[in-house]
Amino acid sequence: MKHLTSIRYIDTVARIGSIRKAAEVLAITSTALNRRILAIEEELGVPIFERLPRGVRLNSAGEIFVHHIRNQLSDMERVRSQIADLSGIRRGHVSIACSQALLPYFLPQQIAIYRKEHPAVTFGVYLRDRAAAEQALVDHTADLALVFEPVRLAEFQTILTVRQQVYGVMSENHPLANEETLRLRDCLQHPIALPTNPYGVRYLMELALVDSAIVLNPVIESDSFEFLRNHTLTEGVISFQIPIGLPVEDIPKGSVARPIDLRDVPTGLIYIGQLRGRTLPVAVARFADQITKALQIRYE
Amino acid sequence: MKHLTSIRYIDTVARIGSIRKAAEVLAITSTALNRRILAIEEELGVPIFERLPRGVRLNSAGEIFVHHIRNQLSDMERVRSQIADLSGIRRGHVSIACSQALLPYFLPQQIAIYRKEHPAVTFGVYLRDRAAAEQALVDHTADLALVFEPVRLAEFQTILTVRQQVYGVMSENHPLANEETLRLRDCLQHPIALPTNPYGVRYLMELALVDSAIVLNPVIESDSFEFLRNHTLTEGVISFQIPIGLPVEDIPKGSVARPIDLRDVPTGLIYIGQLRGRTLPVAVARFADQITKALQIRYE
DNA sequence: AGCTACTGCTGCATTTTTTGCAGCGTCTTG
DNA sequence: CAAGACGCTGCAAAAAATGCAGCAGTAGCT
C-alpha cells in the first residue's frame, strides 16, 4: 500500500544494511531512498540508523521503530486478506520457514492440496535451521515455522507438536535391513551417514549418546538430507531420518527405513509455530489449520 | 507522522460521518479528502465507506480497516514515546550556571518553553560570576554555562556567542530619556548605579575608560541587578544593563532603556559554553540547541 | 603514502503527485 | 417543486518526490 512505502523502504534498508544496495533492490535511486530515511528521522526527531563507512545499521531507536513497522506491515497484510475474505476471494501469501525434513514430501503435498482450493494464494518456502527458522518469525520473514526440535525462543508460540521417531535408512541389501527395529549399537557397527550439527536428528542422536562413551563417527556428513538418502543406495551406509522426511507410502525402490529402538534414541518433536501474539492473515491461518489436521491424522 | 496522514483522515471521516464536515475539521478541502479516500479504496480494491445521501458510513470492510488503523495510530504514538524515552529528551536534568542578566527574563522563559514539551526534565539554575560559572563546568556542578564576557578557560568550549550592547536604564523623566543613543560622558554627568566588580557590564565599562582619565564613581553599587534596576525608578540615577537582561517587549512602566554609543563602550559577548570534549546528555543538548536558536533569532 | 572503491549526502532541474476551485448530478427535506 | 447538502470530476496551480551529477569521508589494498 502506498502510504506504507516509506516504512517498507526502511524495513528493506534495515535488512540489507546499505542505502545504495537497498535502493537497487527497490528499483529506485539511492537519492530518493536516502531522502525518505532523512524525512522519517526528521519526523521522529532522532536518527534511526548509524552511518558507518560501509553502510548503515539500526541504532536502538531504529530497532524499536523497525520492530514496530514490521508488525504494522504484516498487520496490514492480515487486514487486506480479511477484507478480501469478506468479498469471497481468498488471496494472500503464506511464508514458511522450515526444517529440511519437511521439504521433500510433506510440504509440497500440503501446498498442492491447499492451492487446489485457493489458487490465488501464493507460497514462500524457506529452508532454515532450527535457530534461523525462529528468527524468521521474529523479523517477519516467515508467517509459520515448522521445525524439528526448535530452540523455543520466548517469541515462539507453538501451534502443534508432533512426535517423530528417528529411523535408520539403508539399502534393502544391508545386513540390518530385515530387523523390525534397530538398536543403535548395531547400527554403529556399520558405516553411518549423518546430517551436520545444527540439524535436529544429529542433535537427538548426540543427546542420546552423551552419557555413554560412544562417539558418532560418520563416514559421510552432509547438510543435504537428499544427498544422505541417496548415498545409502550407493554405499552400504546407514543414514537417519524422521518419518515426515520419508515418502508417505513406500520408500523408494531399493532402500528401507526401520525405526531406531526408543531405548536408544528418544522421539523428537516437530513444532509448528508462529510469532507469539500475532494474528495470522486468513490464508496463513487456514493453511496452518490444514497441516495441523494432516499431521494429527497421520501421526495419531 | 506524515505517512499516516491518509489514515488519520480516514479515521476522522469515519468518526464524523461526512467527508465535507471532516474536511473542515481537518482544515483541507473536501476534494483533497475525497480523493484520499478514493485512493485508499482503490488500493484495497474495495470501498470502505457506504455513500449515503447525508454523508458516508463505514461498511464492514471499512470497520475492519478503521479498527486496524486506529491501532496503528496509537501504536505509533507508543513507539514515538518509547523512542523519546530512550533518547533521553524526555527525562533528565539540566544544570546551568549563568550570569545575573539571564535570570530575570531569558532563562525563565526558555525553561518554560522547554518544560512544556518535556515536563519530566528538571532544571537547576545557579547564579555564578564569570569565573565561577566556568569553574562549575569543570567540577560538573553545571552542564551549561551562560556567561557575559567570560574568562575563557581552556576547558571552556563555546557553543555560541551573542553580541550584547550595553544599555543605560533610567526613569522616563530623566533628562537623557529622550536621547536615541547615549554618550557615556553625558551619562557620567548624572549619578550612576553600577554592578560590583566581577560583573561583565562593570568590566566592559571600566575597560572602555582605562585609557582616559575618567573614573567611574557610582552613587550606588550593588551585586543585585534587580536592585539596580528598581533604583532607577526611585532616584534619578542611570543604571546599565544588557538587552538580554531587559524584558523582551517593553520596559516596565516608568523606565526606559537606551543603547550606549558603541564608540564609548564596546559590545560585550554572552557565551554559551560547555565543558570541552564532553558529550552532553540528550536533554541538555536539546536545551542548548533551543536557546542557541532562540538567541540567534533574537539577536540575529 | 597513494589509490580505488564504496559509502551517505546535497543542489538543481524535472517529473509526479496533491491540492483547490468551479461545477455536475443525486438525494432528502421543507 | 425548490433548496440545500452530499459525493464526485476536469482542469490548472502548488507542492512533493525523483533522478542526475557530484562532494566528502573512510576502509582496504598496493
XYZ file of C-alpha atoms (C1' of nucleotides) in Angstrom:
660
model
C 0.000 0.000 0.000
C 1.125 3.413 -0.982
C 1.153 5.132 2.357
C 3.415 2.439 3.737
C 6.058 2.894 1.085
C 8.467 4.778 3.300
C 8.368 2.257 6.076
C 8.666 -0.631 3.636
C 11.755 1.043 2.284
C 13.167 1.454 5.752
C 12.497 -2.167 6.544
C 14.467 -3.135 3.475
C 17.349 -0.839 4.296
C 17.469 -2.262 7.803
C 17.661 -5.787 6.406
C 20.246 -5.030 3.747
C 22.352 -2.586 5.723
C 23.112 -0.223 2.879
C 21.049 2.530 1.345
C 22.523 2.179 -2.112
C 22.126 -1.600 -2.220
C 18.604 -1.393 -0.874
C 17.812 1.238 -3.496
C 18.842 -1.200 -6.216
C 16.634 -3.898 -4.781
C 13.736 -1.478 -4.505
C 14.346 -0.205 -8.025
C 14.685 3.447 -7.074
C 17.654 5.765 -6.801
C 19.651 5.987 -3.633
C 18.800 9.682 -3.557
C 15.109 9.099 -3.171
C 15.654 6.386 -0.609
C 18.104 8.447 1.364
C 15.713 11.346 1.459
C 12.860 9.194 2.683
C 15.039 7.985 5.523
C 16.107 11.502 6.422
C 12.481 12.605 6.344
C 11.412 9.871 8.748
C 14.302 10.605 11.055
C 13.312 14.237 10.943
C 9.779 13.343 11.923
C 10.905 11.145 14.764
C 13.355 13.781 15.861
C 16.016 11.116 16.210
C 18.206 9.204 13.772
C 17.276 5.557 13.397
C 20.381 4.475 11.529
C 24.018 4.693 12.473
C 26.055 5.760 9.487
C 29.075 3.522 9.061
C 31.698 3.777 6.336
C 30.340 0.566 4.841
C 26.676 1.360 5.095
C 24.118 1.848 7.794
C 22.968 -0.025 10.863
C 19.963 0.437 13.111
C 20.608 2.199 16.362
C 18.436 1.410 19.346
C 15.741 3.877 18.389
C 15.802 2.242 14.975
C 15.415 -1.200 16.495
C 12.247 -0.096 18.224
C 10.950 1.629 15.163
C 11.671 -1.161 12.718
C 10.233 -3.752 15.031
C 7.078 -1.725 15.089
C 6.818 -1.116 11.370
C 7.315 -4.803 10.640
C 4.347 -5.527 12.818
C 2.471 -2.808 11.054
C 3.296 -4.147 7.626
C 2.265 -7.676 8.379
C -0.826 -6.457 10.189
C -1.770 -4.595 7.080
C -1.387 -7.778 5.095
C -3.669 -9.511 7.511
C -6.263 -6.782 7.224
C -6.119 -6.931 3.467
C -6.651 -10.633 3.499
C -9.518 -10.301 5.949
C -11.127 -7.753 3.687
C -10.536 -9.880 0.637
C -12.076 -12.769 2.504
C -15.207 -10.721 3.054
C -15.733 -10.469 -0.656
C -15.341 -14.183 -1.061
C -11.986 -14.460 -2.774
C -9.216 -15.821 -0.697
C -5.875 -14.475 -1.628
C -2.714 -13.806 0.209
C 0.709 -15.182 0.745
C 1.952 -17.840 3.107
C 5.572 -17.704 4.058
C 7.070 -20.744 5.753
C 10.446 -21.313 7.351
C 11.053 -24.984 7.868
C 13.496 -27.759 8.565
C 14.873 -29.789 5.744
C 12.826 -32.864 6.530
C 9.614 -31.114 5.542
C 10.819 -30.180 2.094
C 10.838 -33.385 0.061
C 7.343 -34.741 0.617
C 5.235 -33.158 3.281
C 5.091 -29.509 2.282
C 4.827 -29.951 -1.477
C 1.898 -32.251 -0.917
C 0.122 -29.987 1.547
C 0.667 -26.883 -0.523
C -0.708 -28.644 -3.570
C -3.841 -29.584 -1.673
C -4.302 -26.053 -0.417
C -3.668 -24.335 -3.693
C -6.172 -26.555 -5.394
C -8.809 -24.918 -3.212
C -7.338 -21.429 -3.244
C -5.292 -20.826 -6.360
C -4.882 -17.116 -5.596
C -2.783 -17.862 -2.544
C 0.960 -17.904 -3.120
C 3.620 -19.571 -1.019
C 7.165 -18.961 0.013
C 9.077 -21.867 1.497
C 12.451 -21.198 3.057
C 14.907 -23.731 4.397
C 16.147 -22.631 7.801
C 17.913 -24.464 10.569
C 16.248 -24.628 13.937
C 17.504 -21.297 15.200
C 17.113 -19.392 11.955
C 13.521 -20.521 11.474
C 12.504 -18.983 14.745
C 14.404 -15.838 13.930
C 12.492 -15.634 10.662
C 9.246 -15.381 12.619
C 10.620 -12.578 14.726
C 11.717 -10.461 11.792
C 8.570 -11.275 9.850
C 10.363 -13.115 7.092
C 8.064 -16.023 7.743
C 4.498 -16.435 8.985
C 4.889 -20.035 10.065
C 7.793 -22.126 11.241
C 7.876 -25.901 11.010
C 10.872 -27.043 12.922
C 12.261 -30.258 14.315
C 13.436 -29.781 17.879
C 13.455 -25.992 17.902
C 15.314 -23.768 20.294
C 11.988 -22.368 21.503
C 12.507 -18.672 21.863
C 10.087 -16.716 24.007
C 8.537 -15.230 20.863
C 7.795 -18.694 19.501
C 4.206 -19.727 20.032
C 3.555 -23.401 19.464
C 0.533 -24.323 17.419
C 1.119 -28.073 17.444
C 3.797 -30.601 18.217
C 4.185 -33.971 16.525
C 6.305 -36.838 17.800
C 8.854 -38.156 15.369
C 10.831 -41.303 15.984
C 14.230 -41.493 14.328
C 14.507 -44.061 11.547
C 17.528 -45.680 10.053
C 17.547 -45.633 6.284
C 19.610 -48.169 4.362
C 19.804 -50.266 1.259
C 17.491 -53.247 1.214
C 20.614 -55.397 0.909
C 22.032 -54.079 4.124
C 22.614 -56.720 6.837
C 20.214 -54.892 9.164
C 17.516 -54.429 6.551
C 15.436 -57.280 7.900
C 15.322 -56.159 11.536
C 11.968 -54.904 12.785
C 13.558 -52.193 14.883
C 17.188 -51.169 15.046
C 19.389 -50.944 18.105
C 21.789 -48.064 17.881
C 24.818 -50.149 18.872
C 24.097 -52.452 15.934
C 23.929 -49.545 13.548
C 27.216 -48.189 14.777
C 28.881 -51.446 13.755
C 28.345 -50.269 10.202
C 29.383 -47.086 8.446
C 26.886 -44.295 9.062
C 25.991 -41.063 7.347
C 24.788 -38.105 9.411
C 23.453 -34.623 8.928
C 25.701 -31.854 10.173
C 25.381 -30.406 13.597
C 22.589 -27.860 13.508
C 20.020 -30.418 12.442
C 17.595 -31.995 14.849
C 18.318 -35.631 14.043
C 22.008 -35.217 14.721
C 21.184 -33.290 17.865
C 18.896 -36.047 19.126
C 21.427 -38.773 18.461
C 24.248 -36.942 20.145
C 21.980 -36.242 23.070
C 21.288 -39.970 23.323
C 24.965 -40.797 23.478
C 26.110 -38.035 25.728
C 26.290 -40.260 28.787
C 27.976 -43.151 27.038
C 31.493 -43.499 25.828
C 30.341 -43.940 22.262
C 31.236 -41.268 19.758
C 29.472 -40.811 16.444
C 31.907 -41.321 13.617
C 30.031 -40.741 10.405
C 31.789 -41.754 7.227
C 29.627 -39.203 5.477
C 28.464 -35.933 6.887
C 26.292 -33.575 4.870
C 23.826 -30.768 5.294
C 21.736 -32.177 2.456
C 19.234 -34.785 3.518
C 18.673 -35.647 -0.072
C 22.305 -36.453 -0.566
C 22.375 -38.589 2.556
C 19.287 -40.508 1.489
C 20.678 -41.233 -1.928
C 24.005 -42.218 -0.552
C 22.510 -45.166 1.327
C 21.859 -46.713 -2.061
C 25.329 -46.325 -3.483
C 27.328 -47.401 -0.476
C 26.377 -49.688 2.347
C 25.886 -46.941 4.908
C 23.029 -46.273 7.297
C 21.514 -42.804 7.292
C 18.990 -41.421 9.728
C 15.766 -39.601 9.106
C 12.417 -38.823 10.656
C 9.176 -40.193 9.187
C 7.948 -36.885 7.851
C 11.038 -36.718 5.689
C 10.248 -40.094 4.213
C 7.700 -40.766 1.481
C 4.258 -41.421 2.894
C 3.596 -44.709 1.178
C 6.679 -46.539 0.158
C 10.373 -45.977 0.464
C 11.987 -45.572 -2.962
C 12.959 -48.821 -4.568
C 15.994 -50.431 -3.086
C 16.015 -48.765 0.307
C 14.267 -49.427 3.564
C 13.541 -47.421 6.717
C 13.487 -49.035 10.143
C 12.722 -47.313 13.462
C 15.525 -46.955 15.985
C 14.613 -48.505 19.333
C 13.266 -45.814 21.643
C 15.568 -47.026 24.402
C 18.460 -45.783 22.294
C 17.235 -42.556 20.696
C 14.186 -40.777 22.073
C 11.474 -39.387 19.834
C 11.920 -35.848 18.771
C 9.223 -33.266 18.206
C 8.284 -31.248 15.196
C 6.883 -27.912 16.211
C 4.549 -25.806 14.173
C 4.718 -22.297 15.475
C 4.068 -18.654 14.837
C 5.160 -15.374 16.275
C 3.669 -15.010 19.725
C 0.653 -12.767 19.911
C 0.350 -12.285 16.212
C -2.993 -12.622 14.492
C -2.280 -14.520 11.326
C -3.671 -13.483 7.944
C -6.612 -15.599 6.901
C -4.715 -17.551 4.278
C -1.952 -18.392 6.707
C -4.323 -19.334 9.485
C -6.191 -21.662 7.166
C -3.049 -23.320 5.924
C -1.798 -23.759 9.465
C -5.113 -25.341 10.238
C -4.835 -27.711 7.313
C -1.372 -29.009 8.094
C -2.239 -29.254 11.768
C -5.087 -31.593 10.907
C -2.996 -33.506 8.414
C -0.274 -34.130 10.950
C -2.700 -35.093 13.672
C -4.278 -37.692 11.419
C -1.006 -39.028 10.148
C 0.788 -39.333 13.463
C -2.274 -40.034 15.595
C 3.631 11.483 11.232
C 3.384 12.327 7.596
C 2.961 8.901 6.129
C -0.035 8.296 8.344
C -1.911 11.338 7.098
C -4.296 9.406 4.899
C -5.312 7.001 7.582
C -5.690 9.775 10.121
C -8.013 11.474 7.678
C -10.000 8.315 7.206
C -10.264 7.839 10.927
C -11.722 11.333 11.201
C -14.168 10.802 8.366
C -15.322 7.571 9.971
C -15.944 9.375 13.246
C -17.690 12.369 11.741
C -19.630 10.566 9.045
C -19.258 13.199 6.371
C -16.425 13.992 4.029
C -17.217 17.666 3.771
C -17.551 18.147 7.522
C -14.424 16.164 8.212
C -12.583 18.254 5.656
C -13.490 21.366 7.583
C -12.233 19.893 10.817
C -9.036 18.777 9.132
C -8.631 22.180 7.512
C -8.391 20.894 3.956
C -10.808 20.910 1.060
C -13.336 18.168 0.623
C -11.795 17.500 -2.763
C -8.468 16.512 -1.348
C -10.032 14.421 1.366
C -12.382 12.722 -1.022
C -9.525 11.831 -3.313
C -7.501 10.345 -0.488
C -10.409 8.130 0.412
C -10.889 7.040 -3.177
C -7.192 6.295 -3.443
C -7.231 4.072 -0.366
C -10.320 2.266 -1.585
C -8.590 1.788 -4.888
C -5.619 0.235 -3.163
C -7.738 -2.043 -1.071
C -9.757 -2.968 -4.113
C -12.918 -2.473 -2.081
C -14.888 0.552 -0.874
C -14.695 1.150 2.833
C -17.496 3.678 3.047
C -21.124 3.413 2.089
C -22.230 6.596 0.400
C -25.463 7.821 1.890
C -27.396 10.929 0.901
C -26.428 12.516 4.224
C -22.797 11.526 4.183
C -20.811 8.333 4.487
C -20.742 5.355 6.795
C -18.242 2.529 7.187
C -19.154 -0.743 5.571
C -17.857 -3.996 7.018
C -14.570 -3.822 5.154
C -14.263 -0.300 6.489
C -14.931 -1.478 10.023
C -12.042 -3.897 9.787
C -9.806 -1.331 8.196
C -10.556 1.504 10.569
C -10.193 -0.741 13.575
C -6.781 -1.609 12.304
C -5.622 1.903 11.534
C -6.708 3.118 14.938
C -4.490 0.508 16.476
C -1.764 1.565 14.141
C -2.079 5.218 15.070
C -1.946 4.613 18.777
C 0.881 2.118 18.356
C 2.845 4.757 16.558
C 2.294 7.129 19.434
C 3.555 4.498 21.819
C 6.619 3.897 19.691
C 7.359 7.562 19.492
C 7.279 7.912 23.223
C 9.431 4.807 23.638
C 11.970 6.348 21.347
C 11.718 9.648 23.155
C 12.312 7.905 26.478
C 15.254 6.128 25.021
C 16.891 9.196 23.651
C 16.513 10.905 26.980
C 14.954 14.147 25.797
C 12.018 13.304 27.945
C 13.803 12.793 31.201
C 16.907 14.177 32.655
C 18.271 17.169 34.403
C 19.782 20.333 33.037
C 22.096 22.246 35.267
C 23.002 25.790 34.288
C 25.477 28.258 35.719
C 24.787 31.739 34.452
C 25.299 35.415 34.796
C 22.778 37.516 36.577
C 21.467 39.117 33.408
C 19.966 35.834 32.241
C 17.942 35.281 35.374
C 15.056 37.736 35.200
C 13.609 37.075 31.760
C 15.542 34.951 29.355
C 16.037 31.726 31.246
C 12.635 31.522 32.915
C 11.038 31.951 29.522
C 13.215 29.392 27.744
C 12.875 26.852 30.515
C 9.111 27.263 30.460
C 9.064 26.587 26.723
C 11.237 23.511 27.087
C 9.393 22.086 30.042
C 6.107 22.419 28.261
C 7.405 19.864 25.764
C 9.314 17.742 28.253
C 7.766 18.068 31.671
C 9.893 15.309 33.166
C 13.087 17.247 32.609
C 14.200 19.160 35.685
C 16.405 22.209 35.845
C 18.939 23.694 38.180
C 19.856 27.335 37.654
C 22.793 28.709 39.591
C 23.936 32.306 39.696
C 27.691 32.433 39.220
C 30.019 35.235 38.292
C 32.129 34.871 35.176
C 34.919 32.890 36.757
C 32.753 30.722 38.958
C 30.486 29.726 36.078
C 33.376 28.256 34.170
C 34.625 26.525 37.260
C 31.184 24.974 37.663
C 31.594 23.271 34.290
C 34.937 21.860 35.276
C 33.694 20.337 38.503
C 30.493 19.158 36.852
C 28.295 21.319 39.019
C 26.819 22.642 35.800
C 26.236 21.213 32.330
C 25.975 24.572 30.624
C 27.334 27.997 31.329
C 25.760 31.197 30.027
C 28.137 33.963 30.800
C 28.666 37.565 29.836
C 32.306 38.216 28.979
C 33.747 35.043 30.480
C 37.341 34.423 31.425
C 37.545 31.680 28.808
C 39.409 28.875 30.455
C 40.927 26.216 28.243
C 38.243 23.758 29.367
C 35.505 26.103 28.221
C 34.114 25.139 24.857
C 31.993 27.814 23.230
C 28.723 26.724 21.724
C 27.578 30.182 20.654
C 28.374 33.801 21.241
C 25.868 36.641 21.101
C 26.746 40.321 20.906
C 25.235 42.495 23.613
C 25.430 46.233 23.564
C 25.338 47.985 26.934
C 22.159 49.955 27.610
C 21.563 52.739 30.030
C 18.413 52.264 32.098
C 16.740 55.249 33.689
C 13.459 56.791 34.696
C 11.399 58.112 31.826
C 11.631 61.517 33.479
C 15.379 61.521 33.316
C 16.927 64.362 31.250
C 18.561 61.819 28.917
C 15.429 59.725 28.458
C 14.670 61.222 25.102
C 18.072 60.642 23.530
C 18.209 57.993 20.817
C 21.598 56.715 21.939
C 23.594 57.778 24.973
C 27.119 59.104 25.083
C 28.973 57.890 28.110
C 30.253 61.354 29.067
C 26.659 62.590 29.184
C 25.701 59.755 31.464
C 28.542 60.487 33.789
C 27.161 63.977 34.305
C 24.403 62.273 36.231
C 24.505 59.941 39.189
C 25.052 56.384 38.120
C 24.441 52.957 39.657
C 26.780 50.094 38.806
C 27.139 46.402 39.459
C 30.101 45.376 41.563
C 33.371 44.458 40.076
C 33.131 40.840 38.951
C 30.228 41.522 36.640
C 30.629 41.829 32.904
C 28.930 45.177 32.440
C 31.178 46.822 35.014
C 34.181 45.125 33.438
C 33.261 46.408 29.973
C 32.755 49.936 31.145
C 35.994 50.061 33.062
C 37.757 48.616 30.058
C 36.327 51.427 27.970
C 37.659 54.072 30.299
C 41.040 52.581 31.052
C 42.837 54.911 28.633
C 41.031 58.017 29.725
C 41.282 59.979 32.881
C 37.672 59.404 33.739
C 36.894 57.314 36.778
C 33.582 55.659 37.442
C 32.062 56.978 40.590
C 28.786 55.198 41.166
C 26.487 56.583 43.757
C 25.076 53.124 44.135
C 26.990 49.893 43.779
C 25.259 46.558 44.171
C 25.641 42.932 43.183
C 21.918 42.688 42.577
C 20.830 43.724 39.121
C 17.283 43.719 40.307
C 18.057 46.257 42.972
C 19.886 48.445 40.484
C 17.046 48.291 38.026
C 14.473 49.254 40.612
C 16.611 52.007 41.958
C 16.497 53.885 38.687
C 12.813 54.482 39.390
C 13.201 55.812 42.893
C 16.120 58.123 42.339
C 17.240 59.894 39.205
C 20.191 57.556 38.566
C 21.276 55.782 35.424
C 21.928 52.071 35.650
C 23.476 49.867 32.996
C 22.275 46.601 31.610
C 22.495 44.379 28.542
C 19.447 43.633 26.360
C 19.045 40.056 27.454
C 18.557 41.270 30.989
C 15.734 43.515 29.855
C 12.174 42.418 29.158
C 11.684 41.300 25.596
C 8.811 43.555 24.719
C 8.530 46.622 26.833
C 10.473 48.081 29.674
C 8.375 48.222 32.842
C 6.306 51.339 33.231
C 8.260 54.402 34.127
C 11.694 53.367 32.949
C 13.441 53.433 29.600
C 16.491 51.728 28.143
C 18.763 53.453 25.654
C 21.870 51.998 23.988
C 25.261 53.455 24.891
C 27.144 54.677 21.849
C 29.496 51.978 20.611
C 32.336 54.487 20.421
C 32.194 54.729 24.191
C 31.503 51.188 25.360
C 32.082 48.273 23.014
C 29.605 45.430 22.685
C 30.202 42.557 25.009
C 29.607 38.918 24.276
C 27.433 36.375 26.003
C 28.985 32.962 25.724
C 27.082 29.731 25.871
C 29.554 27.028 26.681
C 30.100 23.546 27.952
C 32.974 21.524 29.282
C 35.380 20.870 26.434
C 35.069 17.423 24.914
C 32.066 16.410 26.922
C 29.147 14.721 25.211
C 26.135 16.318 26.746
C 23.156 14.314 27.959
C 20.383 14.457 25.425
C 18.136 16.669 27.500
C 20.969 19.141 27.966
C 21.944 19.097 24.313
C 18.370 19.759 23.323
C 18.049 22.657 25.679
C 21.337 24.100 24.479
C 20.008 23.756 20.972
C 16.817 25.539 21.847
C 18.431 28.549 23.496
C 21.013 28.731 20.739
C 18.256 29.056 18.188
C 16.325 31.467 20.347
C 19.333 33.731 20.735
C 20.226 33.590 17.076
C 16.746 34.658 16.122
C 16.556 37.374 18.745
C 19.962 38.952 18.126
C 20.337 37.930 14.513
C 51.549 7.137 1.152
C 48.602 6.947 -2.583
C 44.816 4.858 -4.819
C 40.479 2.673 -5.613
C 36.054 1.626 -4.496
C 32.268 2.342 -1.768
C 29.552 4.878 1.419
C 25.875 8.653 2.631
C 24.601 13.063 1.350
C 23.348 17.704 -1.343
C 21.958 21.332 -5.247
C 19.327 21.678 -9.088
C 16.170 20.618 -12.865
C 12.391 17.593 -13.947
C 8.610 14.737 -13.213
C 4.849 13.194 -10.477
C 1.501 13.876 -7.016
C -1.512 16.562 -4.361
C -4.450 20.382 -3.774
C -8.027 23.891 -4.580
C -11.593 25.989 -7.483
C -15.691 25.634 -10.018
C -19.280 22.962 -11.232
C -22.281 18.460 -12.054
C -25.728 15.127 -10.750
C -28.242 12.935 -6.934
C -30.866 12.709 -2.993
C -33.553 14.245 1.208
C -36.313 17.816 3.144
C -39.331 21.600 3.849
C -41.065 21.564 -6.595
C -37.249 24.284 -4.934
C -33.476 24.427 -1.584
C -29.714 22.596 0.467
C -26.323 19.139 1.323
C -23.824 15.395 -0.285
C -20.022 12.917 -3.041
C -17.597 13.346 -7.093
C -14.825 15.149 -11.516
C -11.978 18.374 -15.042
C -8.535 21.457 -15.018
C -4.809 24.475 -13.519
C -1.678 25.704 -9.822
C 1.136 24.356 -5.975
C 3.842 21.082 -3.627
C 6.404 16.972 -3.173
C 9.201 13.263 -4.842
C 12.649 11.806 -8.016
C 16.886 11.397 -10.767
C 21.387 13.203 -12.225
C 25.831 14.741 -11.238
C 28.978 15.490 -7.964
C 31.105 16.088 -2.946
C 33.353 14.431 1.164
C 34.653 10.745 4.139
C 36.548 6.025 5.097
C 38.282 1.072 4.569
C 41.230 -1.869 2.299
C 44.807 -2.650 -0.829
C 49.136 -1.879 -3.410
